[in-house]
mmCIF file with all atom_site columns, C-alpha atoms and ligand atoms in Angstrom:
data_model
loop_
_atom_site.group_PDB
_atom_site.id
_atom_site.type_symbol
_atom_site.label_atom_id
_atom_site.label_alt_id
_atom_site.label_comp_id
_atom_site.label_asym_id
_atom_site.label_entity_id
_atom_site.label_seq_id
_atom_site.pdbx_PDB_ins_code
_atom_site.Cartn_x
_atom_site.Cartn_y
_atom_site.Cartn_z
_atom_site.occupancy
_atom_site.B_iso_or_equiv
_atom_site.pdbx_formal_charge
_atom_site.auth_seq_id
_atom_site.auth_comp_id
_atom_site.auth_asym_id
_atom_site.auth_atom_id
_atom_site.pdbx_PDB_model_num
ATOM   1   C CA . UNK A 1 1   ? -7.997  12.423  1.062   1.00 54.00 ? 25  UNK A CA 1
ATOM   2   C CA . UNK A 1 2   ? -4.337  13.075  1.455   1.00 49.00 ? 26  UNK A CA 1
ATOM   3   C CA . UNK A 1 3   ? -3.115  15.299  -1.551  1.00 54.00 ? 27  UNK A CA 1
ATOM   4   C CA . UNK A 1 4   ? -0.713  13.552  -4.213  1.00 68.00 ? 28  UNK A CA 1
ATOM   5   C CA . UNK A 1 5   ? -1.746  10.294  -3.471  1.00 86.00 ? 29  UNK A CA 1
ATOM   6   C CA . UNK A 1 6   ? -4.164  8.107   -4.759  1.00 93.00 ? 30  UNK A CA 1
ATOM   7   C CA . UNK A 1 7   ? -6.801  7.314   -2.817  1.00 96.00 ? 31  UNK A CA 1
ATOM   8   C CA . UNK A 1 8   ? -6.621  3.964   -0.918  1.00 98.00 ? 32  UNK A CA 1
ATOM   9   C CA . UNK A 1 9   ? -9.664  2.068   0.678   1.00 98.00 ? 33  UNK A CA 1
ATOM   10  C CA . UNK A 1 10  ? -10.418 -1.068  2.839   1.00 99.00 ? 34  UNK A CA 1
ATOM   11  C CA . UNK A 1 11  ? -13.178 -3.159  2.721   1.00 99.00 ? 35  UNK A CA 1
ATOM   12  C CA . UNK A 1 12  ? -14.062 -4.853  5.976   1.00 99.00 ? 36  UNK A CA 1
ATOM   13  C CA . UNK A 1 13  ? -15.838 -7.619  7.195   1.00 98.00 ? 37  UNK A CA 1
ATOM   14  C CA . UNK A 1 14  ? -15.988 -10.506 9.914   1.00 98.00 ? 38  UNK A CA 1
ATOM   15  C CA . UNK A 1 15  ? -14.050 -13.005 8.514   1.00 98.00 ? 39  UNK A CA 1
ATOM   16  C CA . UNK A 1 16  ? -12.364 -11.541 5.036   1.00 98.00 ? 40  UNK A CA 1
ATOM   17  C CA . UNK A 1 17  ? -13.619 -14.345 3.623   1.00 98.00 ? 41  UNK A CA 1
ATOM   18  C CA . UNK A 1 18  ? -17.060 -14.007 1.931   1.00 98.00 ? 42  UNK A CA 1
ATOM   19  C CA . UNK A 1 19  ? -18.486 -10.221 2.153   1.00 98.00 ? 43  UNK A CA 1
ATOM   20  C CA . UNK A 1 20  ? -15.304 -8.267  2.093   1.00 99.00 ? 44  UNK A CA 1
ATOM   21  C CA . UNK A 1 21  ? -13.266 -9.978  -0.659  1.00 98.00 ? 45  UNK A CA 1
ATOM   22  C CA . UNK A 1 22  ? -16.036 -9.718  -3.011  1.00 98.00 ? 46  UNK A CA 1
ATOM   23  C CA . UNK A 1 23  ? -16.488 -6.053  -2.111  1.00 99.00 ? 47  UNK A CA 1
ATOM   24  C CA . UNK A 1 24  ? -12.702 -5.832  -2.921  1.00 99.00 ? 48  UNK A CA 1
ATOM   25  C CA . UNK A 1 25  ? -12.681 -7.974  -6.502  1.00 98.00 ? 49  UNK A CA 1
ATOM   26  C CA . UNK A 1 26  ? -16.519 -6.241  -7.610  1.00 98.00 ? 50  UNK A CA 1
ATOM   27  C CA . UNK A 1 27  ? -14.371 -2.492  -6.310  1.00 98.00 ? 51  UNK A CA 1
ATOM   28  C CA . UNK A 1 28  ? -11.614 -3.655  -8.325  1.00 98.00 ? 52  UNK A CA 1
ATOM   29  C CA . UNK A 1 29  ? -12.874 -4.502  -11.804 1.00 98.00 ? 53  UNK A CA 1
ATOM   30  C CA . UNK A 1 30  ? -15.566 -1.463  -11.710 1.00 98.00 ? 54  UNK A CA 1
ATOM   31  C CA . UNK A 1 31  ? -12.967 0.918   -10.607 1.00 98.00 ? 55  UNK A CA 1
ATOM   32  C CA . UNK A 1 32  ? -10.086 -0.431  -13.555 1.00 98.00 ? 56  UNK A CA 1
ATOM   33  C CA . UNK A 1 33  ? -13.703 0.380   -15.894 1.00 98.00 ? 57  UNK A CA 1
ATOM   34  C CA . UNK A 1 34  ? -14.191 4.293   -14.914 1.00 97.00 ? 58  UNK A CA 1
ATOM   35  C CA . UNK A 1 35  ? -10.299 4.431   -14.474 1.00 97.00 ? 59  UNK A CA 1
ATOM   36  C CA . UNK A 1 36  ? -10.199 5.150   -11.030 1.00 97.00 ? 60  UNK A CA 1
ATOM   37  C CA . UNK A 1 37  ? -6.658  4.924   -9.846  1.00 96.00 ? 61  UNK A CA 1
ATOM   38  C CA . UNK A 1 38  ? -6.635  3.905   -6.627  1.00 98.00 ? 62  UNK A CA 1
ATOM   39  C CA . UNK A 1 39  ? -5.679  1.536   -4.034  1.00 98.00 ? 63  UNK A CA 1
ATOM   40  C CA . UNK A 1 40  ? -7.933  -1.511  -2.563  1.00 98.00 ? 64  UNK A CA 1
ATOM   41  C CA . UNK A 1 41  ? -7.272  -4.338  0.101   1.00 98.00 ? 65  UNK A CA 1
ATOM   42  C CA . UNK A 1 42  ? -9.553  -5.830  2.327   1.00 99.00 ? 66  UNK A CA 1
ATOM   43  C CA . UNK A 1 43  ? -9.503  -7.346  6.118   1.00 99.00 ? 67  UNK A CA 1
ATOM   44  C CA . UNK A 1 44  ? -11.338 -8.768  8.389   1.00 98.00 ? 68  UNK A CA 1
ATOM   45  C CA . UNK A 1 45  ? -11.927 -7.781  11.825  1.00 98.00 ? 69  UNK A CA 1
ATOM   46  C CA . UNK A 1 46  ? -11.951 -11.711 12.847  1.00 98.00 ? 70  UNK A CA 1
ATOM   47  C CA . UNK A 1 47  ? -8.924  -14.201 12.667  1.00 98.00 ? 71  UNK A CA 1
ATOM   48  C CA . UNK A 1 48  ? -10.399 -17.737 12.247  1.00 97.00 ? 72  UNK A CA 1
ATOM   49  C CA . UNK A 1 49  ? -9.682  -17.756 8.421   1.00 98.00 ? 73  UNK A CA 1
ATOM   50  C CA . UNK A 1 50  ? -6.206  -15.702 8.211   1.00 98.00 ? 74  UNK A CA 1
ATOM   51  C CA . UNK A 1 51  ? -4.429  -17.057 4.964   1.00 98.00 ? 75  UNK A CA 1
ATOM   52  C CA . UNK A 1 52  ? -7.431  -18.705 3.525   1.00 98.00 ? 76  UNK A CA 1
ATOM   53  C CA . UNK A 1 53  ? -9.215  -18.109 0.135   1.00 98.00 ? 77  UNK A CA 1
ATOM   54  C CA . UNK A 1 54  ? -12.051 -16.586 -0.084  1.00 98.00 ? 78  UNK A CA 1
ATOM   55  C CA . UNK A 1 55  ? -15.618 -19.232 -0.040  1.00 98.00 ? 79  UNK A CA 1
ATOM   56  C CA . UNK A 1 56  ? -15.965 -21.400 -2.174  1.00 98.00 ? 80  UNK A CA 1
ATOM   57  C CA . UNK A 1 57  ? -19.475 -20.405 -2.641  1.00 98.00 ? 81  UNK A CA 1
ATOM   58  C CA . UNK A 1 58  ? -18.160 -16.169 -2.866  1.00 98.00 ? 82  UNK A CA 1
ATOM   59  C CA . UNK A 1 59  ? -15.605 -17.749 -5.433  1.00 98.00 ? 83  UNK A CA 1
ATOM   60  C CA . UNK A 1 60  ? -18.776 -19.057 -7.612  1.00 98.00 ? 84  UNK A CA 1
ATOM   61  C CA . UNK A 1 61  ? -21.181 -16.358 -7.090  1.00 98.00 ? 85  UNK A CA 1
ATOM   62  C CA . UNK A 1 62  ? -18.273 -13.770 -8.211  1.00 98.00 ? 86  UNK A CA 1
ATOM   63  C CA . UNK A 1 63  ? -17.209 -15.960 -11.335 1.00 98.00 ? 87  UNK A CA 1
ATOM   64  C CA . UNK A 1 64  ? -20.575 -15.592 -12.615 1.00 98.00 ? 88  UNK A CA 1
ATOM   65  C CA . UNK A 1 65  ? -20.456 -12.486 -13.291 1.00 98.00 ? 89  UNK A CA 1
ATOM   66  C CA . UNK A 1 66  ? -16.882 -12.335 -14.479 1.00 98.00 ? 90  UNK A CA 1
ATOM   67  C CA . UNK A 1 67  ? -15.279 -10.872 -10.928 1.00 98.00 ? 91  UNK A CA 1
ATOM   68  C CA . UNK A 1 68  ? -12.235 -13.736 -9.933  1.00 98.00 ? 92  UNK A CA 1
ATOM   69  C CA . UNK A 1 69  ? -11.596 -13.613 -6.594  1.00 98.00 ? 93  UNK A CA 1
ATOM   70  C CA . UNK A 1 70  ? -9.170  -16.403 -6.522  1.00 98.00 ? 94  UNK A CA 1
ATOM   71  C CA . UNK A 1 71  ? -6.184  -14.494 -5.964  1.00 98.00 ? 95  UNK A CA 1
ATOM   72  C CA . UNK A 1 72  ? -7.498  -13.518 -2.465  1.00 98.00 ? 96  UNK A CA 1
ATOM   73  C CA . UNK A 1 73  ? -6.297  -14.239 1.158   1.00 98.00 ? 97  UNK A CA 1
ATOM   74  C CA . UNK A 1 74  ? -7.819  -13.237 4.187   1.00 98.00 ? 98  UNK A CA 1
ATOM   75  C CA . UNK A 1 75  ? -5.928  -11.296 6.654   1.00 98.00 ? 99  UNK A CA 1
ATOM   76  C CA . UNK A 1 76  ? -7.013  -9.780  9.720   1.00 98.00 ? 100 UNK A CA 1
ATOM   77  C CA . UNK A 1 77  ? -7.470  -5.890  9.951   1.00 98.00 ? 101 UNK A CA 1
ATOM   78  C CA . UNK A 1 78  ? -3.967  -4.212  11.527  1.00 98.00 ? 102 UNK A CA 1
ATOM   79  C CA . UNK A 1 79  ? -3.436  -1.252  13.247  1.00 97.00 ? 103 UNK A CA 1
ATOM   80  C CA . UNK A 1 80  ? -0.872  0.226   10.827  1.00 98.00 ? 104 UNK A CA 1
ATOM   81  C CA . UNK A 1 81  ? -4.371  -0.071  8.357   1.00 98.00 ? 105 UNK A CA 1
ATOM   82  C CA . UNK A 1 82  ? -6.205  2.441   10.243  1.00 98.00 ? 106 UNK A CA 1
ATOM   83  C CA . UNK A 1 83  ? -2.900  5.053   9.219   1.00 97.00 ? 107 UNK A CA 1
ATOM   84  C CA . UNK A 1 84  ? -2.745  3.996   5.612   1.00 98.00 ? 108 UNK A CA 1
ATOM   85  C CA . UNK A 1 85  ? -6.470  4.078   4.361   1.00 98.00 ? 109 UNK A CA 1
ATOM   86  C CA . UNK A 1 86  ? -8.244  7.401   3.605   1.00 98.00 ? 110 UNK A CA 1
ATOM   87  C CA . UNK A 1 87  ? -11.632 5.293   3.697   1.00 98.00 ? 111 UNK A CA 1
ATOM   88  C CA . UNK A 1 88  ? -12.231 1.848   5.510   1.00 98.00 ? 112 UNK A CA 1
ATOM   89  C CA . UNK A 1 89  ? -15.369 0.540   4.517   1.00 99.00 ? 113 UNK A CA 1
ATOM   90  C CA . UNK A 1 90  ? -17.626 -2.022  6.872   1.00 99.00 ? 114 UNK A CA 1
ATOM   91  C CA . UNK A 1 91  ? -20.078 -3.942  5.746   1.00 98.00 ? 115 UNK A CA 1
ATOM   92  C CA . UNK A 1 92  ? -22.316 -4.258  8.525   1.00 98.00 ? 116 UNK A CA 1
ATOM   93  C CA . UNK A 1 93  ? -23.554 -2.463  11.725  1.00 98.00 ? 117 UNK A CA 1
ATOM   94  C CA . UNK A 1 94  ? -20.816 -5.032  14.145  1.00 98.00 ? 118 UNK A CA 1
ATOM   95  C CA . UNK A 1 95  ? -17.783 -4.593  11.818  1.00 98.00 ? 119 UNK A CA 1
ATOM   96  C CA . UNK A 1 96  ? -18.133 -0.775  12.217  1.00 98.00 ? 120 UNK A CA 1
ATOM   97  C CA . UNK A 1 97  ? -18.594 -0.958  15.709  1.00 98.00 ? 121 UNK A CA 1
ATOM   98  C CA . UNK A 1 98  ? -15.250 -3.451  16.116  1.00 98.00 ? 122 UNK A CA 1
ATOM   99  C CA . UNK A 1 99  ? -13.438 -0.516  13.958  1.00 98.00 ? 123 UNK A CA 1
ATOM   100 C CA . UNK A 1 100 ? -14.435 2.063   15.584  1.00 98.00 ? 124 UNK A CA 1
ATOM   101 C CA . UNK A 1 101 ? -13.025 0.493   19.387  1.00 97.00 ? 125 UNK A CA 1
ATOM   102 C CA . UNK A 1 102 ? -9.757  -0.498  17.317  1.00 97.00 ? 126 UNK A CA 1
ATOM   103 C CA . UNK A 1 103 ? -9.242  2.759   15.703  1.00 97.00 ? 127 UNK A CA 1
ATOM   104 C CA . UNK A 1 104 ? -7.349  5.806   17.117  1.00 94.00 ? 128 UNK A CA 1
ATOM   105 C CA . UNK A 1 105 ? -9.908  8.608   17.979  1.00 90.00 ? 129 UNK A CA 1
ATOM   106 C CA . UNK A 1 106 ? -9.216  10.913  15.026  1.00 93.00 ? 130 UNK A CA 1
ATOM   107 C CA . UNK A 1 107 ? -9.722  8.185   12.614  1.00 96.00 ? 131 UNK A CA 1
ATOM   108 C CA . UNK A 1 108 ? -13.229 7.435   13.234  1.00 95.00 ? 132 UNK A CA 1
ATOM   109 C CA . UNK A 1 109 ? -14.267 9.572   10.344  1.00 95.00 ? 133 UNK A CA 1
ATOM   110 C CA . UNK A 1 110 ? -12.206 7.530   8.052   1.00 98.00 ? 134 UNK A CA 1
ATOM   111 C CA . UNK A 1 111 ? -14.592 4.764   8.893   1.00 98.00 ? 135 UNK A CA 1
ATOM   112 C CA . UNK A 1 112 ? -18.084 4.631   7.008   1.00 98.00 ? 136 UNK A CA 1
ATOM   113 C CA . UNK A 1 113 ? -20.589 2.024   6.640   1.00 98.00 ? 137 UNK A CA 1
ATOM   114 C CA . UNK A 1 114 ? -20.006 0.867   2.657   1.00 99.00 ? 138 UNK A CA 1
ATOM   115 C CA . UNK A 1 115 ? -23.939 0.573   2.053   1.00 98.00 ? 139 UNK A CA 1
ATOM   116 C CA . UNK A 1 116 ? -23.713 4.789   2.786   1.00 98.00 ? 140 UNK A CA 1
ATOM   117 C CA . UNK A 1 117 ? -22.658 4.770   -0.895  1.00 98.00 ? 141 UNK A CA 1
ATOM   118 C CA . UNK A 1 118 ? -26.230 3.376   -2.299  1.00 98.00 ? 142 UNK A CA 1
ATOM   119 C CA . UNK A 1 119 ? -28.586 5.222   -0.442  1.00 97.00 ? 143 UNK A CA 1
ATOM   120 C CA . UNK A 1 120 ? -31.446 4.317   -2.450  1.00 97.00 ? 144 UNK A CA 1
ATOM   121 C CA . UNK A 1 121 ? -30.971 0.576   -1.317  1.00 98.00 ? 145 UNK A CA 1
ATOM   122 C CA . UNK A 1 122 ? -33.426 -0.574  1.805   1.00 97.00 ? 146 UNK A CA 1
ATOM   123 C CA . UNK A 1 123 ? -30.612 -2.345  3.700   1.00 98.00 ? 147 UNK A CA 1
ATOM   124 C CA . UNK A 1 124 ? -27.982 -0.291  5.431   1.00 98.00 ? 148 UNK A CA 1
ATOM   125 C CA . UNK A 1 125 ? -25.996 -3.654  6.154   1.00 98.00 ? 149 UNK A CA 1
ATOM   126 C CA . UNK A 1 126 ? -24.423 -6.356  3.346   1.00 98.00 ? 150 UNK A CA 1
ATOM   127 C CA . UNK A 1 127 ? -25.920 -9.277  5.511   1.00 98.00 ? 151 UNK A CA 1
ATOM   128 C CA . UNK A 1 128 ? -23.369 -12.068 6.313   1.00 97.00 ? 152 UNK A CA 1
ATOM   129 C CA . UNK A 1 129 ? -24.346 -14.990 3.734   1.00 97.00 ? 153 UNK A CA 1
ATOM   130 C CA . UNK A 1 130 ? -22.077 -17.596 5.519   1.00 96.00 ? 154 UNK A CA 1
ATOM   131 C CA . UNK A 1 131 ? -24.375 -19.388 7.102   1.00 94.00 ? 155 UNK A CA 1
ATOM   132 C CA . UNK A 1 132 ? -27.520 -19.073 4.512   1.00 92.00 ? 156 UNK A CA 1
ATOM   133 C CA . UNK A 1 133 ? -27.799 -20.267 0.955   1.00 90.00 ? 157 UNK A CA 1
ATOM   134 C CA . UNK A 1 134 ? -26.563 -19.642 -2.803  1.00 90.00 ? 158 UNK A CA 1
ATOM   135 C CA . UNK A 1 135 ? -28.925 -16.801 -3.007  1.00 95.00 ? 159 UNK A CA 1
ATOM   136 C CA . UNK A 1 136 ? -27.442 -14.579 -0.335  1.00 97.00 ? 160 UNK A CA 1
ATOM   137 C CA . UNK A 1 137 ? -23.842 -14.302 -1.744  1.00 98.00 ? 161 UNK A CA 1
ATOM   138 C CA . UNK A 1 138 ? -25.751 -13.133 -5.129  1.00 98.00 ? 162 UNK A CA 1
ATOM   139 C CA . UNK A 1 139 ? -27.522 -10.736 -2.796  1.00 98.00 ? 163 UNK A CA 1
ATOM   140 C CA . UNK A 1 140 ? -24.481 -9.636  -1.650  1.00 98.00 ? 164 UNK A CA 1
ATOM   141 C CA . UNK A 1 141 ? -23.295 -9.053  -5.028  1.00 98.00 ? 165 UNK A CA 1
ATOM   142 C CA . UNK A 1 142 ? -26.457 -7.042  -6.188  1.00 98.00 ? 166 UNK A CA 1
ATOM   143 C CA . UNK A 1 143 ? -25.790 -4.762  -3.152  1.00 98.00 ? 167 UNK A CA 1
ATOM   144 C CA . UNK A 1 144 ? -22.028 -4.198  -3.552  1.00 98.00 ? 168 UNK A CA 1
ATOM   145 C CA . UNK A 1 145 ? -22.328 -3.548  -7.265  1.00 98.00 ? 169 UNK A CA 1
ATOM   146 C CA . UNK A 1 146 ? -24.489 -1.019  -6.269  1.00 98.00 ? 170 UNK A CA 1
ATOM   147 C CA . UNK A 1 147 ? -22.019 0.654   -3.507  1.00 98.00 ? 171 UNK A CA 1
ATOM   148 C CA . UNK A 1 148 ? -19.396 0.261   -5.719  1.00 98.00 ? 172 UNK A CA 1
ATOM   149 C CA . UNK A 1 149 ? -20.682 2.281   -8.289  1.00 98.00 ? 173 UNK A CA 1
ATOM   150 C CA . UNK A 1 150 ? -21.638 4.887   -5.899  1.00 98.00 ? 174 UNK A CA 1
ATOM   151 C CA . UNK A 1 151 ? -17.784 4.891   -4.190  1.00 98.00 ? 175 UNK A CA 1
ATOM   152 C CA . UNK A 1 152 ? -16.493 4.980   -7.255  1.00 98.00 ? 176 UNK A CA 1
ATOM   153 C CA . UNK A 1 153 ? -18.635 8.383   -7.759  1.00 98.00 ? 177 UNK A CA 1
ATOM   154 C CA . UNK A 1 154 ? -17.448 9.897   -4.885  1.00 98.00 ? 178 UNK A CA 1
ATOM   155 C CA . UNK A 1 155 ? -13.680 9.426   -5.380  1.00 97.00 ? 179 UNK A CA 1
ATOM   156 C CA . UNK A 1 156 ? -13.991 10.497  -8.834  1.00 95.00 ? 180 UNK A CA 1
ATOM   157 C CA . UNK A 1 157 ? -15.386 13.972  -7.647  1.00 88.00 ? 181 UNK A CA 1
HETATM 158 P P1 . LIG B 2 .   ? -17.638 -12.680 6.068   1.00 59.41 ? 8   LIG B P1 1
HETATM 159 O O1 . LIG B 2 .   ? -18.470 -13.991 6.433   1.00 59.41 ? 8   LIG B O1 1
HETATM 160 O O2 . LIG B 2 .   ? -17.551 -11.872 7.336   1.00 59.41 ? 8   LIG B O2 1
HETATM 161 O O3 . LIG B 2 .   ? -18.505 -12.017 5.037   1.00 59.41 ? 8   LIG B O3 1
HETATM 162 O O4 . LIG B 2 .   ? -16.311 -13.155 5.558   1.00 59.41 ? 8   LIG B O4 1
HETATM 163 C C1 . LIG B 2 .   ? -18.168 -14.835 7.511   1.00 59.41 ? 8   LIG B C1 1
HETATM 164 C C2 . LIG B 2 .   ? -17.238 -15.831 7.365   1.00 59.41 ? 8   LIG B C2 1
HETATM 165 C C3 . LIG B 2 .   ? -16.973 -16.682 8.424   1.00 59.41 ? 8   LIG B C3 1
HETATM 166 C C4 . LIG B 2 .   ? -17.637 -16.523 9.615   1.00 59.41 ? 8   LIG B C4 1
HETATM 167 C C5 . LIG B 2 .   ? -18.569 -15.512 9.748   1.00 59.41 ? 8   LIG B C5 1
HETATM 168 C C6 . LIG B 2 .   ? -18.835 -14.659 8.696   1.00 59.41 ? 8   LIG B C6 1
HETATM 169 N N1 . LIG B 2 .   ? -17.389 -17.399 10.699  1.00 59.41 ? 8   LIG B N1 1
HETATM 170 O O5 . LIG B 2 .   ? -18.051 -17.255 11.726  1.00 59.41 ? 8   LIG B O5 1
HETATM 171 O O6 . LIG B 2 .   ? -16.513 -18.252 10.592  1.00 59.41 ? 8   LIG B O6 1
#
C-alpha cells in the first residue's frame, strides 16, 4: 500500500454486472461499519453490459439484506486501473487469468483472487450465478460477506 493514501481496491468480474457489484456494495457498507477509509470501484473484464445496472436478480438478492446496489454501472476494467488500485480483486479462476495478461508485469502482485480473504470457505471461486437460479446470487452473497470481512481485516492491520 502506497503511504498517505488510503487504500483503494477493485472488485472484478466478467461482466460487472452480478458478482462484482455486489462484492463492491456488500465491501462498501461493511467497510463504512469498521470505519475503514478507503476507496472501492468495480469492473469487469467483459464489455457486453458497459453502462448497465447491475441484475435485476443481484439488485434483489442485495436489498434483502439491506446492501442497494442501484446506484451501480458497469464499466469495463481500464488500463489506467491497474496504476491506481493497491489491490484488484477477481472473483474467479478466468477473471484472474484475463488480469493477469492485461496487467503490466510488476503489477501482478496487486492482483489476488478475493475468496484468498476467507480461507476457511471450500470454494476458492464466487461462481458466476448468471445463468443459474435465485439461490446462487444469495450464495454469492454468503461468500462475499465472508471475504469482505476478512479484506476488511487485512487493510485494517
Ligand atoms: P458477472 O456475471 O460476471 O458476475 O457480472 C455475468 C454477467 C453476464 C454474463 C456472464 C457473467 N454474460 O455472459 O453476459
Amino acid at each position: 500500500m502506497s503511504k498517505g493514501k488510503r487504500p483503494a481496491v477493485l472488485f472484478v468480474c466478467l461482466g460487472n454486472i452480478c458478482r462484482s457489484p455486489t462484492a463492491e456494495a456488500v465491501f462498501r457498507a461493511r467497510a463504512a461499519a469498521a470505519g475503514l477509509d478507503v476507496e472501492i470501484d468495480s469492473a469487469g473484464t467483459g464489455a457486453w453490459h458497459v453502462g448497465k445496472s447491475p441484475d435485476p436478480r443481484a439488485q434483489a438478492a442485495g436489498e434483502a439484506r439491506g446492501y442497494d446496489l442501484s446506484p451501480l454501472r458497469a464499466r469495463q476494467v481500464k488500463a489506467a486501473d491497474f496504476q491506481r488500485f493497491d489491490l484488484i480483486l477477481a472473483m474467479d479462476e478466468d477473471n484472474y487469468e484475463m488480469l493477469c495478461l492485461k496487467a503490466p508485469g510488476d503489477v501482478r502482485e496487486r492482483i489476488v483472487m478475493m475468496m484468498d480473504f476467507a480461507p476457511d470457505h471450500p470454494e476458492r471461486s464466487v461462481p458466476d450465478p448468471y445463468y443459474g437460479g435465485d439461490d446462487g446470487f444469495a450464495h454469492v452473497l454468503d461468500m462475499l460477506e465472508e471475504a469482505s470481512d476478512g479484506l476488511i481485516a487485512h487493510l485494517s492491520r
